[in-house]
Amino acid sequence: TMIYTATDADGTQLGVSLQIVISSTALKVNDDAAPEKPGTPTVTRTTFGKPTNPALDVTWTAPASGATPTGYEAQYRKKAADGEDPAQWTAYSGTLGATTTSLNLPDLEAGATYEVQVRALNDDERGPWSDTGSGRANRAPTATSAAFNGGTFPVGSIANYPETGLGALGVMFADADGDGLTYIASAEHPALLGISFSGTAGSANFRVTLRNQGSSKVTYGARDRYGGQVTRTVTFGITAKTTRSIAENSAAGTAVGSPVTGTPYNSVALSYTLKGKAKDSGKFVINSASGQISVAQGATLDYETDDDHRETETRDGQVTKFYRGEVHYTVDGHAAVISVSINVTDVAAGKPGTPTVTRTTFSKPTSPALDVTWTAPTSGATPTGYEAQYRKEAAEGEDPAEWTTYSGTLGATATSLTLSDLEAGATYQVQVRALHNAERGPWSDTGSGRANRPPAGNGIGYPTATLAYDVTWTYQNRLSAQFVDADGDTLTYSVTAADQRLASAWADGDLLKIETKNAGVSSLTYRAHDPYGGVSDDGNHAFTITANETRTLPENSPGETMVGDRVQGNPHNGETLTYTLTGELATSGHFYIKQRGRIRVKRGAVLDYETKSSYTGKVEYTVGGLATAINVTINLTDVEAGKPGTPTLARRQFSEPTNPALDVTWTAAAANGLTITGYEAQYRKKAAEGEEAADWTAYSGTLGATATSLTLSNLEAGATYEVQVRALTSLEGEGPWSDSGTGRANRPPTASGKPFNGGTFPVTSIADYYETGPGAVGPLFADADGDALTYAASAANPGLLGVTTSVVNGHSRLRVVLLNPGSSTVTYQALDPYGGAVTRTATLTATASETRSVAENSAAGTTVGDPVTGTPYDDGDPQTNDALTYTLSGAAATSGAFEINSSSGQISVKQGANLDYESESSYAGRVEYTVNGYATAINVTINVTDLEAGQPAAPTVTRTEFSEPTNPALDVTWTAPAANGTTITGYEVQYRKKAAEGEEAADWTAYSGTLGATATSLTLSNLEAGATYEVQVRALTSLEGEGPWSDSGTGRANRPPRSTEASNLQPSYTLLWGGADSVRTLNDKFADDDSDTLTYAASAQYPGVLRVGIEGDNSDKLRIHVLNPATSTVTYGVSDAYGGYASKTIDVSGSAEVLTGSELSRSVAENAAAGTAVGDPVAGTPYDDGDDQTDDALTYTLTGEAATSNAFTIDSATGQISVKQGATIDFETKSSYTGRVNWTVQGQEAFADVTIAV
């Protein structure tokens, strides 16, 4: 024991005793003395996964030489600012073992710079302090001045806080250390609002979506890697207000707009309640599940009738009547309310379409009018009527006129009206509106149209004219050239003559026409009309009508000879005119005029051409009280005999074959005052060039005084004849021969060289003999004169052959239809119009054979196909019966199997007949009958058909789908065949693997399953993957057994997925227990030759050791998470939809080693009391096997020196290591222990090697 004393100046003394214990430990001699200096410490910020006070990690290197350290000491202090005294060093209180080269300084001052020194210890020897290392403690991120505000907004709003880009608020957080930040956010009530991020720190967009009514705080923050964190908080008020509308008079149950709903949270359905005046009114109810408001049962909605619950507001000038209510609901425990206004809308008529305003058409002059049409409203109430108003459109700059109400009645279906007596050329505006009972809808948009502008004269006019009487004159100067029309209308015209006694006038289209009647001076008026009642002013045209006539009379004409045509005026209104002859015509004494204007020679008058050849005068008369006259000149002609006109010779036409003849015509010779008593004619065959002309032959017939034609008969075909005629007179005898007329006698048609053949053909065949067109035989006849020919044809027996002829574009067509079996000739004749004819003949034979079928076992009376009939012949005699009578002969009849209806030709099964395909499959016979006296027959074959089911269509063969791995299978489907009169009782199917090209086909395999009468599908199982199979099916019947096999259907069996080279993953590997998951992409590990869509799956042999799953956007990523440090196989695979599956298996071990490869570490202070926990528990993850009867809890044991030293024990339930009862933990004695924590999960041994540092 040592005692220290101290005495002050006053003599006061204080003593302190110190006991020194000398242990018995042997003294160690260290020749190396104190250790060397360690490397300068490196001081860096400690990283944390959660907000934590700043800490610094300190690391150093052990001394490079000198004594081996048995431990270390460290000291640290906050670095002084320039000019300040350094602070005292603070000794690091932790224990630093011989191999330690790091420590951690926790709970430091943010942003302060710390200095650190370390030194090595060798038992009691302390080495020198290292050089000073320094590092700054972490500075947490801070909020910037960028605005982060809350507020009150409606549901559905989105609050964006973009740091960059459009509408950016700026960066929200800063970090003085320049650290990369991680943004965090949370909502106080996530059911009321949702939060989301996009982008990265510094360019992020934080988004808040308001979901339901209420209030919630939002916290937005940033973290660095070193435990620093800062947050910003705002509050959002969320409002919910909406409006729904419903038309008045809506029926109970009518939905009031869309549902009024909140936004569910965590998929929990919401329940809605309606409150407020909308509920109290009794007019509305809500569906608690959907939020749909509807009209309540018995409720009456009337826009015009208010009640105590309805409110009225004027919004934007419009009166709104509504019921105020609230929709209540609870979301995630929060009561939310949506304010809703239910508007009752007035049901009024809608707005009609803009009126179309067009000019009204009229058939006579009328004041302008406008037709107004519109379309009914496409919305609103059904109109019960309409109102209209109109006004004249104001000129630019003028005030518009007042509207004039249309006074007519416009009913519910009216869509048109007419405005009459309008101002010509004025533009009118029109509006219409619909009425619904007493309610007036809105006025339509304004339609406009201009009232008609009538045509007007252009001042051109017609000049005065002189016109001859008794003529209809057409003026080339058209009426359309006299007028203009401002509307561009198509005009019509009217004309009125001033004096109908002299002339009448009219318009023919736009041509002016005048019919002159009697001589005198007159005029007319003319007008133009448009289609819309417009008419122009009158135009006038003056004209003078002259009347001049000339007559000719032979000299020596006797008394009462008529002097040409009558000289007459034109009566007016049916009056009888009286004529007077004046001038030379009267004073000469040679002429007089009769009551109807006929001038005649007076009796006793001597008219001599050589004495006076012409006389003039007037025929005067009064028409309708108007005196007028016709100027007349009578010229005398000198008389002498005349020469007939040159004869015209033309071939004479005949309606039947006849020898050639020529018709000769001429014009009569002028008698020239003589009396012609007859004519003579002569003719001869014209000589060829160079030959002498033949003598004339006198025509032997008698030709009277008026004859101007004759006929020369029985002439030589094709010869040319000459003819002359002359007149005979009573005084002068024969007149001169006329000039010669010539003409050629007819040349009849001839048969061409084209064949006209017959032949043998089936009944109903048609033999066409066309001169042109498809299948033409060519022209069968020719005509040297080029005459148009007519054709006739006939059959010797028309009951066998039907014959028709036609001419198409000048070419003949003969059609022969073979009607009934037998042979007949056809005569074909061509005729020209002049008696020429030629005939050709051919023989055609018709045959008839019919085949009918009937099923075996058919009952008596069963009809055998269609009737077997001939074609009746109508002989045109209504007294005779043209119907055919049929008899059946041959084996078909003698076998007793069949009979025929004599009237209809219907063959049927005879009573007692037994038709059996296997006994007799065919019967021959004849159906005999007589047509037009000709006995004929049709050969008949009756086939008995075998009864069996039809051939099914080729089956459809497709891969069978499976929900789990299965051997390949194929689904086979087919359509049922025709039963063909039998009963299908089932089906048989056979299949085989399709042979490769060049190989022999395999034998068919019968499908062993039972296929009933209605079966149309089956499945072939356990097939060879990728092989193509052929399948056939046939029907079974009750009577006839198997039907024919179908054609083969084919399909390929499924080819399962296969692994690729990329699937050869490392067969075994180790993952860190508690470390990052292993994530591997699988879509490149497998391929599918059928290009199927693949589904990935994975499983662990021991899911208590490893948790595996498939994830990713395409569900093709394998994630492996270590739950406990043990080993398990992992199987990952892929399947298609058709049972195909492929997989790979790997071994995965979970390791408890930390990333550096060292063991888990725990620490405990020396001298720790029994039961002191040694760090955190070393615990695995229990596995729930789903069996409530088993205990899933883990049991832990501790092995190794940590246990055998009796220093530590472990809680078998929690894995908590603690100081064992009675243990002495002494750093100087032992500074570390190793051990292993063991447990079993799913029968697998799991362990974690642990180092316990003292």
Coordinates of C-alpha atoms in Angstrom, one line a residue, residues 435-699:
L435 CA -94.2 24.3 -79.3
H436 CA -94.7 21.6 -76.7
N437 CA -98.1 22.2 -75.3
A438 CA -97.7 25.7 -73.7
E439 CA -93.9 25.6 -73.8
R440 CA -92.1 27.4 -76.6
G441 CA -88.8 26.1 -77.7
P442 CA -85.9 28.3 -78.9
W443 CA -86.1 30.1 -82.2
S444 CA -84.2 28.4 -85.0
D445 CA -81.3 30.0 -86.7
T446 CA -82.4 32.5 -89.3
G447 CA -83.0 31.3 -92.8
S448 CA -83.2 33.8 -95.7
G449 CA -84.3 34.0 -99.3
R450 CA -85.0 36.6 -101.9
A451 CA -88.5 37.2 -103.3
N452 CA -88.8 36.7 -107.0
R453 CA -87.7 39.5 -109.5
P454 CA -89.9 39.4 -112.7
P455 CA -88.3 39.4 -116.1
A456 CA -87.9 42.7 -118.1
G457 CA -87.6 43.8 -121.7
N458 CA -84.1 44.8 -123.0
G459 CA -85.3 47.3 -125.6
I460 CA -84.3 45.3 -128.7
G461 CA -87.8 44.7 -130.1
Y462 CA -89.0 43.6 -133.5
P463 CA -89.0 45.9 -136.6
T464 CA -92.2 46.5 -138.6
A465 CA -92.7 43.6 -141.2
T466 CA -94.7 42.9 -144.3
L467 CA -96.0 39.3 -144.4
A468 CA -97.8 37.3 -147.1
Y469 CA -101.3 36.0 -146.1
D470 CA -102.3 32.5 -145.3
V471 CA -98.8 31.6 -144.1
T472 CA -97.4 30.6 -140.6
W473 CA -94.3 32.7 -140.0
T474 CA -91.6 31.7 -137.6
Y475 CA -89.3 34.7 -136.5
Q476 CA -85.6 33.9 -136.3
N477 CA -85.2 36.7 -133.8
R478 CA -86.2 34.8 -130.7
L479 CA -88.3 36.0 -127.8
S480 CA -85.5 35.1 -125.4
A481 CA -83.4 37.8 -127.1
Q482 CA -86.0 40.4 -126.0
F483 CA -85.8 39.9 -122.2
V484 CA -83.5 39.7 -119.3
D485 CA -84.1 38.0 -115.8
A486 CA -82.1 39.2 -112.8
D487 CA -82.6 35.8 -111.1
G488 CA -81.3 33.9 -114.2
D489 CA -84.6 32.0 -114.4
T490 CA -85.7 29.9 -117.4
L491 CA -88.4 32.0 -119.0
T492 CA -91.6 31.1 -120.9
Y493 CA -93.4 33.5 -123.3
S494 CA -96.9 34.5 -124.3
V495 CA -98.1 36.3 -127.4
T496 CA -101.4 38.0 -128.2
A497 CA -102.4 39.2 -131.7
A498 CA -104.3 42.6 -131.9
D499 CA -106.8 41.6 -134.6
Q500 CA -107.7 37.9 -134.9
R501 CA -109.5 38.6 -138.2
L502 CA -106.1 39.3 -139.8
A503 CA -103.7 37.1 -137.9
S504 CA -103.2 34.9 -134.9
A505 CA -99.9 34.7 -133.0
W506 CA -98.3 32.5 -130.3
A507 CA -95.0 31.5 -128.7
D508 CA -93.5 28.1 -129.6
G509 CA -90.8 27.9 -126.9
D510 CA -89.0 31.1 -127.4
L511 CA -89.9 31.3 -131.1
L512 CA -92.5 34.0 -132.2
K513 CA -95.0 32.5 -134.6
I514 CA -97.6 34.5 -136.7
E515 CA -100.4 32.9 -138.8
T516 CA -101.5 35.4 -141.4
K517 CA -105.1 35.1 -142.4
N518 CA -106.3 38.1 -144.4
A519 CA -104.7 41.2 -145.9
G520 CA -104.5 44.3 -143.7
V521 CA -102.4 46.2 -141.1
S522 CA -102.1 44.6 -137.6
S523 CA -99.9 44.2 -134.5
L524 CA -99.3 41.9 -131.5
T525 CA -98.0 42.1 -127.9
Y526 CA -95.6 39.7 -126.3
R527 CA -94.5 38.9 -122.7
A528 CA -92.0 36.9 -120.7
H529 CA -92.9 34.7 -117.6
D530 CA -90.7 33.1 -115.0
P531 CA -91.7 30.0 -113.0
Y532 CA -92.3 32.1 -109.8
G533 CA -95.3 34.3 -111.0
G534 CA -93.2 37.0 -112.5
V535 CA -94.3 38.6 -115.8
S536 CA -92.7 41.4 -117.9
D537 CA -94.2 44.5 -119.4
D538 CA -95.8 44.1 -122.9
G539 CA -93.6 44.3 -126.1
N540 CA -95.4 45.4 -129.3
H541 CA -94.8 44.4 -132.9
A542 CA -96.6 46.0 -136.0
F543 CA -96.8 44.2 -139.4
T544 CA -98.7 44.4 -142.7
I545 CA -100.3 41.4 -144.4
T546 CA -100.5 41.2 -148.2
A547 CA -102.6 38.8 -150.4
N548 CA -101.6 38.0 -154.0
E549 CA -102.7 34.9 -156.0
T550 CA -101.9 33.7 -159.6
R551 CA -103.9 31.2 -161.6
T552 CA -103.2 29.5 -164.9
L553 CA -105.8 28.5 -167.6
P554 CA -105.4 26.8 -171.0
E555 CA -106.6 28.8 -173.9
N556 CA -109.9 27.8 -175.5
S557 CA -111.1 26.6 -172.1
P558 CA -115.0 26.3 -172.3
G559 CA -117.5 28.0 -170.1
E560 CA -117.6 26.9 -166.5
T561 CA -114.0 25.8 -166.6
M562 CA -112.6 26.3 -163.0
V563 CA -109.6 28.6 -162.9
G564 CA -107.3 26.8 -160.6
D565 CA -107.9 26.6 -156.8
R566 CA -110.4 28.7 -155.0
V567 CA -109.4 32.2 -154.1
Q568 CA -110.5 32.5 -150.5
G569 CA -110.0 34.5 -147.4
N570 CA -109.9 33.0 -143.8
P571 CA -113.3 33.3 -142.0
H572 CA -113.4 34.7 -138.5
N573 CA -115.4 32.9 -135.8
G574 CA -117.0 30.5 -138.3
E575 CA -118.7 33.1 -140.5
T576 CA -119.4 32.5 -144.2
L577 CA -117.5 34.9 -146.5
T578 CA -119.0 36.4 -149.6
Y579 CA -116.6 37.2 -152.5
T580 CA -116.8 39.9 -155.3
L581 CA -114.6 39.9 -158.4
T582 CA -113.3 43.4 -159.5
G583 CA -110.9 44.8 -162.1
E584 CA -110.1 43.2 -165.5
L585 CA -111.4 39.9 -164.2
A586 CA -114.8 41.4 -164.0
T587 CA -114.8 44.0 -166.7
S588 CA -113.4 41.5 -169.4
G589 CA -116.6 39.5 -169.2
H590 CA -114.6 36.3 -169.3
F591 CA -114.7 35.3 -165.6
Y592 CA -117.1 35.2 -162.7
I593 CA -116.6 34.0 -159.0
K594 CA -118.8 31.6 -157.1
Q595 CA -119.9 31.9 -153.5
R596 CA -117.0 29.9 -152.1
G597 CA -114.3 31.7 -154.1
R598 CA -114.1 29.5 -157.1
I599 CA -113.3 31.6 -160.3
R600 CA -114.8 30.1 -163.5
V601 CA -114.9 30.9 -167.2
K602 CA -118.1 32.5 -168.2
R603 CA -120.2 30.8 -170.8
G604 CA -119.5 32.2 -174.3
A605 CA -116.2 33.6 -173.3
V606 CA -113.4 33.2 -175.9
L607 CA -110.0 32.9 -174.4
D608 CA -107.3 33.1 -176.9
Y609 CA -103.6 33.0 -175.8
E610 CA -102.5 34.9 -178.9
T611 CA -105.0 37.8 -178.3
K612 CA -104.5 38.3 -174.5
S613 CA -102.4 36.1 -172.3
S614 CA -103.1 37.6 -168.8
Y615 CA -105.9 39.3 -166.8
T616 CA -105.6 41.0 -163.3
G617 CA -108.2 42.0 -160.7
K618 CA -109.2 41.5 -157.1
V619 CA -111.4 39.2 -155.0
E620 CA -113.0 41.5 -152.4
Y621 CA -114.8 40.3 -149.3
T622 CA -115.6 41.4 -145.7
V623 CA -114.3 39.4 -142.7
G624 CA -115.7 40.1 -139.3
G625 CA -116.9 43.5 -140.6
L626 CA -113.4 44.4 -142.0
A627 CA -113.2 45.0 -145.8
T628 CA -110.2 43.4 -147.5
A629 CA -109.2 41.9 -150.9
I630 CA -106.9 39.4 -152.6
N631 CA -105.0 40.5 -155.7
V632 CA -105.5 37.9 -158.5
T633 CA -103.6 37.4 -161.8
I634 CA -104.9 34.8 -164.4
N635 CA -102.4 33.6 -167.0
L636 CA -103.5 31.8 -170.2
T637 CA -101.4 28.8 -171.5
D638 CA -100.8 27.7 -175.1
V639 CA -102.3 24.1 -175.8
E640 CA -100.3 21.2 -177.6
A641 CA -99.9 17.5 -177.1
G642 CA -97.4 16.1 -174.5
K643 CA -94.9 13.2 -174.1
P644 CA -95.3 10.8 -171.1
G645 CA -92.6 10.6 -168.5
T646 CA -89.9 7.9 -168.9
P647 CA -91.3 4.7 -167.4
T648 CA -90.0 3.4 -164.1
L649 CA -89.5 -0.4 -163.9
A650 CA -89.5 -2.2 -160.5
R651 CA -89.7 -5.8 -159.5
R652 CA -93.2 -6.8 -158.5
Q653 CA -93.5 -8.1 -155.0
F654 CA -95.3 -11.4 -154.1
S655 CA -96.3 -13.1 -150.9
E656 CA -95.7 -16.6 -152.3
P657 CA -93.3 -18.1 -154.8
T658 CA -94.1 -16.8 -158.3
N659 CA -92.3 -16.3 -161.7
P660 CA -90.6 -12.9 -162.0
A661 CA -92.6 -9.8 -163.0
L662 CA -91.9 -6.1 -163.4
D663 CA -94.2 -3.2 -162.4
V664 CA -94.1 -0.3 -165.0
T665 CA -95.2 3.2 -164.0
W666 CA -95.1 6.6 -165.8
T667 CA -96.4 10.1 -165.4
A668 CA -99.3 11.0 -167.7
A669 CA -98.7 13.0 -170.8
A670 CA -99.9 16.6 -170.8
A671 CA -103.2 16.8 -172.7
N672 CA -102.6 20.4 -173.6
G673 CA -106.3 21.0 -174.3
L674 CA -106.8 17.7 -176.0
T675 CA -108.6 14.6 -174.7
I676 CA -106.3 11.7 -173.9
T677 CA -108.3 8.5 -174.7
G678 CA -105.7 5.9 -173.7
Y679 CA -102.0 4.6 -173.8
E680 CA -100.0 2.1 -175.7
A681 CA -96.8 0.3 -174.4
Q682 CA -94.0 -1.8 -175.9
Y683 CA -91.2 -3.8 -174.4
R684 CA -88.2 -6.0 -175.2
K685 CA -85.3 -7.8 -173.5
K686 CA -82.3 -5.5 -173.6
A687 CA -79.5 -6.6 -175.9
A688 CA -76.1 -7.2 -174.5
E689 CA -73.4 -4.7 -175.5
G690 CA -72.4 -5.3 -179.2
E691 CA -75.6 -7.3 -180.0
E692 CA -78.4 -6.2 -182.2
A693 CA -81.5 -5.0 -180.4
A694 CA -84.5 -7.3 -180.4
D695 CA -87.8 -6.2 -181.9
W696 CA -90.3 -4.5 -179.6
T697 CA -93.2 -6.5 -178.3
A698 CA -96.5 -4.6 -178.0
Y699 CA -98.1 -4.8 -174.6

